[in-house]
Tab-separated table of C-alpha atoms and ligand atoms in Angstrom:
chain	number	residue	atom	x	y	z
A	205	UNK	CA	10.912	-36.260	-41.251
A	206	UNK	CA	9.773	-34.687	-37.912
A	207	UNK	CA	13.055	-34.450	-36.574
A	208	UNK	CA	13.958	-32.583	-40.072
A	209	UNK	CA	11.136	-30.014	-40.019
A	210	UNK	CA	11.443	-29.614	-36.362
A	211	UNK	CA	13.081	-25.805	-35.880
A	212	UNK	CA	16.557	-25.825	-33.904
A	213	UNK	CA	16.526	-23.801	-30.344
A	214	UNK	CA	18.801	-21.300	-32.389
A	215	UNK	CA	16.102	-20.378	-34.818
A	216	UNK	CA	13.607	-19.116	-31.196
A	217	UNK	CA	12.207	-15.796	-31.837
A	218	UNK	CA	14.141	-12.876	-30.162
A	219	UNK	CA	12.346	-10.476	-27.888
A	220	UNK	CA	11.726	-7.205	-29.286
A	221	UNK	CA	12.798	-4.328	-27.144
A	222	UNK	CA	14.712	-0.911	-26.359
A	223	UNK	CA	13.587	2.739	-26.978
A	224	UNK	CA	13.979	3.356	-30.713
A	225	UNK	CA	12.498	0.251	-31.132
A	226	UNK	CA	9.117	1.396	-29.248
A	227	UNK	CA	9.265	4.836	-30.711
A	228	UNK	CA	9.256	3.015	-34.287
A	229	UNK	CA	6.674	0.867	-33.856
A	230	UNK	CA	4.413	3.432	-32.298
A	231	UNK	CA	4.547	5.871	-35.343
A	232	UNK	CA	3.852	2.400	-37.322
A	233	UNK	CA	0.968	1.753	-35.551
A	234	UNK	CA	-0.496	5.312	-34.818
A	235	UNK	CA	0.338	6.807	-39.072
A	236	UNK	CA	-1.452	2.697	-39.647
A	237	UNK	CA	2.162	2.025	-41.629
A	238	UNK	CA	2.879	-1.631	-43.459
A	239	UNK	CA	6.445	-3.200	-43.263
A	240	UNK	CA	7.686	-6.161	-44.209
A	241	UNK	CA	9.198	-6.391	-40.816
A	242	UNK	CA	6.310	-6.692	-39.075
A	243	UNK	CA	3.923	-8.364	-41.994
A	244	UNK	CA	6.616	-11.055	-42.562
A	245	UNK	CA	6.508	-11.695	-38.058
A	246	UNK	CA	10.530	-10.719	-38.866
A	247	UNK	CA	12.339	-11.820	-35.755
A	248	UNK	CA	15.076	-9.462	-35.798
A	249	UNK	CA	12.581	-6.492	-35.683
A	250	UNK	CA	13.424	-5.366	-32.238
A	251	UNK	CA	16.502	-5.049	-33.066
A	252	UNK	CA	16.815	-3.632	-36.771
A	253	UNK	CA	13.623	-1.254	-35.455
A	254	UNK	CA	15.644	-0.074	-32.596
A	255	UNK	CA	18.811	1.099	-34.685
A	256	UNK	CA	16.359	2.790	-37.178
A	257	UNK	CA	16.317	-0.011	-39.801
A	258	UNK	CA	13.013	-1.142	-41.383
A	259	UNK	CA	12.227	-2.736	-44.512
A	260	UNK	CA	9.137	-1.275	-46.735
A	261	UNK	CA	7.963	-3.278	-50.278
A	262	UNK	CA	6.837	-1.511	-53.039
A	263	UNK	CA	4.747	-2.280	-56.644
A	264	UNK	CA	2.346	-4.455	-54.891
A	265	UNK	CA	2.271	-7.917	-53.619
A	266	UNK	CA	1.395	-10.233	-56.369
A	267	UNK	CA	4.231	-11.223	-58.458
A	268	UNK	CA	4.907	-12.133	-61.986
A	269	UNK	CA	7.438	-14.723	-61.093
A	270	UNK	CA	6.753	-18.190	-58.724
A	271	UNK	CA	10.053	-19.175	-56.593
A	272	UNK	CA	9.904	-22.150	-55.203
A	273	UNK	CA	10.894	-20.051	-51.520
A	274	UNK	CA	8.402	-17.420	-51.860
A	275	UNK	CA	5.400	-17.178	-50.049
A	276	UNK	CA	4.444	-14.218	-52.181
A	277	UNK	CA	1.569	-14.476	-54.497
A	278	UNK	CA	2.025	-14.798	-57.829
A	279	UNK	CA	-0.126	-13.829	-60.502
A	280	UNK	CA	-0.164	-11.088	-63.516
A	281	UNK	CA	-1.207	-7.172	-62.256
A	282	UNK	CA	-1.820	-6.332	-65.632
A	283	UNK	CA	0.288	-3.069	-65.755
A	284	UNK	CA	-1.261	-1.981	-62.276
A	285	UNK	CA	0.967	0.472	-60.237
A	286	UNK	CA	0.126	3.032	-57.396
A	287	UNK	CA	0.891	6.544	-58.274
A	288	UNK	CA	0.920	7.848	-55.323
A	289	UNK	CA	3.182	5.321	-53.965
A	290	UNK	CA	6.600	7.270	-54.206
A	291	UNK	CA	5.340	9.711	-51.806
A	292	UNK	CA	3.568	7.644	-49.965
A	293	UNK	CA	6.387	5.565	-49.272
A	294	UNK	CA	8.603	8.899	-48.586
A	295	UNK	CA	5.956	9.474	-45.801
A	296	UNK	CA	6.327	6.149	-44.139
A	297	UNK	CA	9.676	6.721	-43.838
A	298	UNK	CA	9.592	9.805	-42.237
A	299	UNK	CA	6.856	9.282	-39.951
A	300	UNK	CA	8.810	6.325	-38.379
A	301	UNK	CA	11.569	7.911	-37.850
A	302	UNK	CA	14.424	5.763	-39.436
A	303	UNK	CA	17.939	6.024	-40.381
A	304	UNK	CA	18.128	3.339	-43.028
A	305	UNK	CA	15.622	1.879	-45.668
A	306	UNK	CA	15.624	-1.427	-47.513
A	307	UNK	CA	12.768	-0.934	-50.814
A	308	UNK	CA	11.937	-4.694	-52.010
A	309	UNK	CA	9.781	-5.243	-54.231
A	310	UNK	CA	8.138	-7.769	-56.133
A	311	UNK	CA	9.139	-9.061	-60.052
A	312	UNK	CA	7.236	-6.796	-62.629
A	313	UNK	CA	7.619	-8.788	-65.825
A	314	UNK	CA	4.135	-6.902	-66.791
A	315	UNK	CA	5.460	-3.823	-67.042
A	316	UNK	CA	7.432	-2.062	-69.680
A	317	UNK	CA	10.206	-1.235	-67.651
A	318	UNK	CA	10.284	-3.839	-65.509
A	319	UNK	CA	9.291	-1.569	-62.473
A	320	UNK	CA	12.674	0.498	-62.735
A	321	UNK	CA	10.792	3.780	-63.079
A	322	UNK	CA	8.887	3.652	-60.451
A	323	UNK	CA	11.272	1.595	-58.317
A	324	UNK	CA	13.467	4.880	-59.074
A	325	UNK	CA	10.704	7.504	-58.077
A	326	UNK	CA	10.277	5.883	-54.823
A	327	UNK	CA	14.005	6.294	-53.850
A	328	UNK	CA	14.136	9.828	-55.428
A	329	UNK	CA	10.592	10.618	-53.317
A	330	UNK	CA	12.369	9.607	-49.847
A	331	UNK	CA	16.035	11.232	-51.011
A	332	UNK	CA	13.673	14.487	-51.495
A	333	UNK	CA	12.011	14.270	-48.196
A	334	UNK	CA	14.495	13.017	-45.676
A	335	UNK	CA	18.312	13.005	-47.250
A	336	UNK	CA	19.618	12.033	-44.650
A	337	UNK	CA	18.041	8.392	-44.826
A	338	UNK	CA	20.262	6.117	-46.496
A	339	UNK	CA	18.591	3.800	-48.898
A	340	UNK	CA	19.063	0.202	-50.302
A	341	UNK	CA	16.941	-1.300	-53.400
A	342	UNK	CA	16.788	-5.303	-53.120
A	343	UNK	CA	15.203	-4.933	-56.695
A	344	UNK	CA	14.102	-7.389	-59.431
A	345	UNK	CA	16.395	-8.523	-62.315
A	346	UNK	CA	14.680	-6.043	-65.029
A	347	UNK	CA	15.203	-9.227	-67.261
A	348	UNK	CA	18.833	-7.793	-67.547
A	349	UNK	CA	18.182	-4.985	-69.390
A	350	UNK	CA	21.133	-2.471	-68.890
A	351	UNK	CA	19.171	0.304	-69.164
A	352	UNK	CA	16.568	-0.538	-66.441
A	353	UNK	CA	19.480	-1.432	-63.938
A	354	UNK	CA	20.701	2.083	-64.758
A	355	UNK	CA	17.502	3.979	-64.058
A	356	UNK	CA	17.509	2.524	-60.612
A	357	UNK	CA	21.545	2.702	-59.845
A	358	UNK	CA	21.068	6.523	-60.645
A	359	UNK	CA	18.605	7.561	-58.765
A	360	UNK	CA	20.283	8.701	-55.318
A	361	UNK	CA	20.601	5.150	-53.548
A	362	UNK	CA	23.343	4.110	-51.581
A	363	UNK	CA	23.149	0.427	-51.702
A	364	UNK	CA	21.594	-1.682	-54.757
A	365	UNK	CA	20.944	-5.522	-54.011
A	366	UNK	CA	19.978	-7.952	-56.216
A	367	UNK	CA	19.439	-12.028	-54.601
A	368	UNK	CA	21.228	-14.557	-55.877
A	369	UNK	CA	19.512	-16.940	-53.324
A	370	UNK	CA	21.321	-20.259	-53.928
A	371	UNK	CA	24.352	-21.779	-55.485
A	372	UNK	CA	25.105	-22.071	-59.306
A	373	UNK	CA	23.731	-25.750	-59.294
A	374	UNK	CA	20.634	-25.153	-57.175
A	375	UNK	CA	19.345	-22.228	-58.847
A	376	UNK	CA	17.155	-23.859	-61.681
A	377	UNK	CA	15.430	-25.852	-58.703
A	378	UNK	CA	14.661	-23.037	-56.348
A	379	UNK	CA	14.481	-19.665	-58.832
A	380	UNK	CA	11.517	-18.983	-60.867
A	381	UNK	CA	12.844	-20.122	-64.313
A	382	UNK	CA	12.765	-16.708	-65.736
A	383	UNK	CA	15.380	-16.041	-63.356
A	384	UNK	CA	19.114	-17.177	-63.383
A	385	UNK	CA	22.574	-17.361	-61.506
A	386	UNK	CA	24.265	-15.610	-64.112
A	387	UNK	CA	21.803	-13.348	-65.141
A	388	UNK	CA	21.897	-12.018	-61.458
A	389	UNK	CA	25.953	-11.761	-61.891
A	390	UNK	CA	25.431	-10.043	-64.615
A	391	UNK	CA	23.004	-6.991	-62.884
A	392	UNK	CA	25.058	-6.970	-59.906
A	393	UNK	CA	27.977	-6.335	-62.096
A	394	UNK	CA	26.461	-3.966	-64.812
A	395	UNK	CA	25.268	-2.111	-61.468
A	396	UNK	CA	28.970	-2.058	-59.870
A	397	UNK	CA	30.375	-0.356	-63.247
A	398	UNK	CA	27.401	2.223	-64.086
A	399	UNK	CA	28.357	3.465	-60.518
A	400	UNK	CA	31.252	2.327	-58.484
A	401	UNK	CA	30.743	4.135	-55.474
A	402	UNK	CA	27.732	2.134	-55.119
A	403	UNK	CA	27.582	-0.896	-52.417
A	404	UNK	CA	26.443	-3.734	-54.432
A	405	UNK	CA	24.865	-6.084	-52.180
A	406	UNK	CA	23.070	-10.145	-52.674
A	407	UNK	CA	22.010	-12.863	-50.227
A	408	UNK	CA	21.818	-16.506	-49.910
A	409	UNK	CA	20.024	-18.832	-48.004
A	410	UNK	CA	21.661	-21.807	-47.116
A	411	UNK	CA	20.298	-25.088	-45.684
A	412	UNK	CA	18.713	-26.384	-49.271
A	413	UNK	CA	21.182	-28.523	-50.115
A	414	UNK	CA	24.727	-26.739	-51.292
A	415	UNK	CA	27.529	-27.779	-50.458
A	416	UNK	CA	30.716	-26.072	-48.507
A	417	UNK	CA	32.512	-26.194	-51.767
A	418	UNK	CA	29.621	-24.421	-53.805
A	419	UNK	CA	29.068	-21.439	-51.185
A	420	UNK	CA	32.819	-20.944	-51.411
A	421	UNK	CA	32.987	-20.450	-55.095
A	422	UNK	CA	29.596	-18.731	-54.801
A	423	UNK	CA	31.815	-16.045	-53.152
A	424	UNK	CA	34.301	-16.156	-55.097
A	425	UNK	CA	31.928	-15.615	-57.965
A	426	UNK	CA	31.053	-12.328	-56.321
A	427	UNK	CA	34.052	-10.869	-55.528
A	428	UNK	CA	35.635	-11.151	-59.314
A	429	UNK	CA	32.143	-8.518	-60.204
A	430	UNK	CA	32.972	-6.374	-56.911
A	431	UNK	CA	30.384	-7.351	-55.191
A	432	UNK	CA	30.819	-5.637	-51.756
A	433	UNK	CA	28.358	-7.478	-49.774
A	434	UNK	CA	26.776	-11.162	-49.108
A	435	UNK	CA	24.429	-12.435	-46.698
A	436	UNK	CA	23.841	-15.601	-45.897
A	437	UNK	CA	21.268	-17.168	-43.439
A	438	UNK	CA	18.800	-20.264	-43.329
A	439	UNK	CA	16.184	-21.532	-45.557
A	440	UNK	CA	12.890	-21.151	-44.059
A	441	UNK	CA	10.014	-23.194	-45.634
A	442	UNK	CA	7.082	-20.979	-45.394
A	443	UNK	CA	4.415	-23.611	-46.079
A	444	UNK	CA	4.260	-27.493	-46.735
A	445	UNK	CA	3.622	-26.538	-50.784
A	446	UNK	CA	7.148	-24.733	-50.883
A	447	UNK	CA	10.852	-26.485	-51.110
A	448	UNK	CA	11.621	-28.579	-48.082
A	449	UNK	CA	14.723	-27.555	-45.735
A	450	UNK	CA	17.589	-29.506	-46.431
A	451	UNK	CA	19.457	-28.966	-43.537
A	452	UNK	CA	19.753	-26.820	-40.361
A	453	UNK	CA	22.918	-24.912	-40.504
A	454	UNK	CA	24.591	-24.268	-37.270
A	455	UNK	CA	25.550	-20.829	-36.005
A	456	UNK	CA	29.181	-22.250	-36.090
A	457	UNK	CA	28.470	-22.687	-39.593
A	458	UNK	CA	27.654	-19.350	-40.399
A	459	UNK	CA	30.491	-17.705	-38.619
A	460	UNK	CA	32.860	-20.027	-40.393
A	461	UNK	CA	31.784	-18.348	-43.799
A	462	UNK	CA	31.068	-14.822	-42.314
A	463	UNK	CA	35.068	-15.338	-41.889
A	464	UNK	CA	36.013	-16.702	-45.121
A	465	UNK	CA	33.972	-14.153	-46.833
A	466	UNK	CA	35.538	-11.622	-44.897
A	467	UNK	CA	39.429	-12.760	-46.092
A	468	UNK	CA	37.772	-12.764	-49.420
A	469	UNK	CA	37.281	-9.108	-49.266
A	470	UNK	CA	33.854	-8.715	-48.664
A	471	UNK	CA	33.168	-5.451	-46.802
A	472	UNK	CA	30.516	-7.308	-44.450
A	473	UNK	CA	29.060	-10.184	-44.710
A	474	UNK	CA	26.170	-10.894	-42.361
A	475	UNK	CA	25.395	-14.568	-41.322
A	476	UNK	CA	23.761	-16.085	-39.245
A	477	UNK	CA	20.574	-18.788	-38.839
A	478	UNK	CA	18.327	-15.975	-38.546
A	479	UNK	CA	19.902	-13.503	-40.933
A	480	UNK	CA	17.724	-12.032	-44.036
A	481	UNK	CA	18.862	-10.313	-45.998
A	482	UNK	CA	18.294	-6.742	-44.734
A	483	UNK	CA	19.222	-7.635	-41.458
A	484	UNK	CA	21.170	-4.691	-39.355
A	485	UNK	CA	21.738	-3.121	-43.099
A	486	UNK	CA	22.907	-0.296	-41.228
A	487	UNK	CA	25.831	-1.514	-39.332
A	488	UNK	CA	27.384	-2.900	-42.525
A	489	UNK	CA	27.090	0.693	-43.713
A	490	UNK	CA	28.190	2.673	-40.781
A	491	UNK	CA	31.072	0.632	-39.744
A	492	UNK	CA	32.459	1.186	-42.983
A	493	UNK	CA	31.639	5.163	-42.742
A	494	UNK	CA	30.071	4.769	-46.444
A	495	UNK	CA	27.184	7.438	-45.630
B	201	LIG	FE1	9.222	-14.051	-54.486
B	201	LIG	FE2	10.902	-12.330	-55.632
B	201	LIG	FE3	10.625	-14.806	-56.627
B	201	LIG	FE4	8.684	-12.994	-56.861
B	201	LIG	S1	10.730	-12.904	-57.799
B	201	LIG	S2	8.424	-15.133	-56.303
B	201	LIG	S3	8.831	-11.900	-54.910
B	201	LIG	S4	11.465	-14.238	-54.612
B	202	LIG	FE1	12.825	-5.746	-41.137
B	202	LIG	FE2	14.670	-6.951	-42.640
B	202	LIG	FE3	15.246	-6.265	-40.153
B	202	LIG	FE4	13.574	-8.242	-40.598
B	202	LIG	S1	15.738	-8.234	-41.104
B	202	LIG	S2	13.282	-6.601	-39.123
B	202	LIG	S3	12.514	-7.540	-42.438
B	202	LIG	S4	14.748	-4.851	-41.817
């Protein structure tokens, strides 16, 4: 058991560092800004803070839905949403300085909408104040409701994500039960046709106990709904109460699929042990000149 729980030397904690990276992180500290990056001890923030990258969550932090992966809270907000958050969340993003946002958010099964109105205020709030900051929504699954996937797709993004976490067979045991394998297909896809120049985006973590075979058809999965981008990188138990880790994957691992995704025709696909899922968003998006 101790040898299983025990972290691999890959999975150390980079050193944060380099000049945008200190720039970013002073405007976070002096405007008193919240990121995931930093509330989630993200170790990749030196260098997704140093290429203008940060990741901001929005509709509060207590969620409607319990995965068995999430340290979030979970609990019922009753309807409860900050108006002022849109341009609030516009600010942050222009007081640090950055060139590309990820918006996550919790699951809203409270409210009407799901959260896609205001989800979609938020991203029109930043597109208003600094257009030149690309923006990617790792949203809920609005239950699946067309409309609501829509609302969001439409409102000036660049990139829409939705997480399909785990494998077909896993996804009962590790998803909140409202949630579902194909129900996420289905968004990603609805999402791809409303708008096709949009980058549809989803991530899985590995190391919970899928096999080669299943993260290959995973992909393949994908790619027959366009999806344009996967990321892939390892399970991280975030307390004793939550799913155990199956399995450290190697970094030879995760370059093996980073290259069978890529001859499957995924634009990028990010992977690696310490890879989440808006890791470097940027690069994916420059290299491909998509801005
Ligand atoms: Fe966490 Fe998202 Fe699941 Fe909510 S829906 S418990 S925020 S992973
Ligand atoms: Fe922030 Fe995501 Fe990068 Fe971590 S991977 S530093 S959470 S943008």
């Amino acid at each position: 058991e101790a040898e299983r729980t025990r972290k691999p030397s890959w999975l150390r904690a980079r050193m944060p560092g380099g000049e945008r990276f200190e720039q970013v992180k002073r405007n976070v500290h002096e405007h008193r800004l919240s990121t995931v990056c930093e509330e989630s001890h993200c170790p990749n923030m030196g260098e997704c803070w140093n290429n203008g990258t940060a990741t901001i969550m929005v509709m509060g932090s207590v969620c409607t839905r319990a995965c068995r992966f999430c340290a979030v809270d979970t609990g019922n907000p009753k309807g409860w949403l900050d108006q002022d958050e849109p341009e609030n969340t516009a600010h942050s993003v222009e007081m640090m300085g950055l060139r590309y946002i990820v918006l996550t958010s919790v699951d809203r099964d409270d409210l009407d909408d799901f959260g896609a109105g205001h989800y979609a205020d938020c991203v029109r709030a930043i597109k208003r104040r600094t257009p030149h900051v690309a923006v990617e929504a790792l949203t809920p699954d609005f239950d699946n409701i067309n409309e609501h996937v829509e609302t969001v797709v439409d409102s000036g993004l660049e990139v829409f994500a939705q997480n399909v976490e785990t494998v077909e067979r896993l996804t009962e045991r590790v998803r909140d039960p409202r949630a579902g394998y194909k129900k996420t297909l289905d968004v990603l896809e609805h999402a791809k046709k409303h708008n096709p120049k949009v980058i549809t985006k989803t991530s899985l973590m590995l190391g919970l106990g899928e096999t080669e075979e299943e993260i290959l058809e995973t992909m393949d999965d994908l790619r027959a709904i366009g999806v344009d981008i996967v990321t892939f990188g390892q399970y991280l138990q975030p307390t004793r109460n939550h799913l155990p880790v199956e399995r450290w994957v190697t970094p030879e691992e995760f370059e093996w699929y980073r290259e069978k995704g890529l001859e499957k025709g995924f634009l990028e696909v990010p992977s690696g042990p310490m890879v989440r899922s808006s890791y470097r968003a940027d690069r994916v998006f420059e290299k491909n000149n998509l801005g």
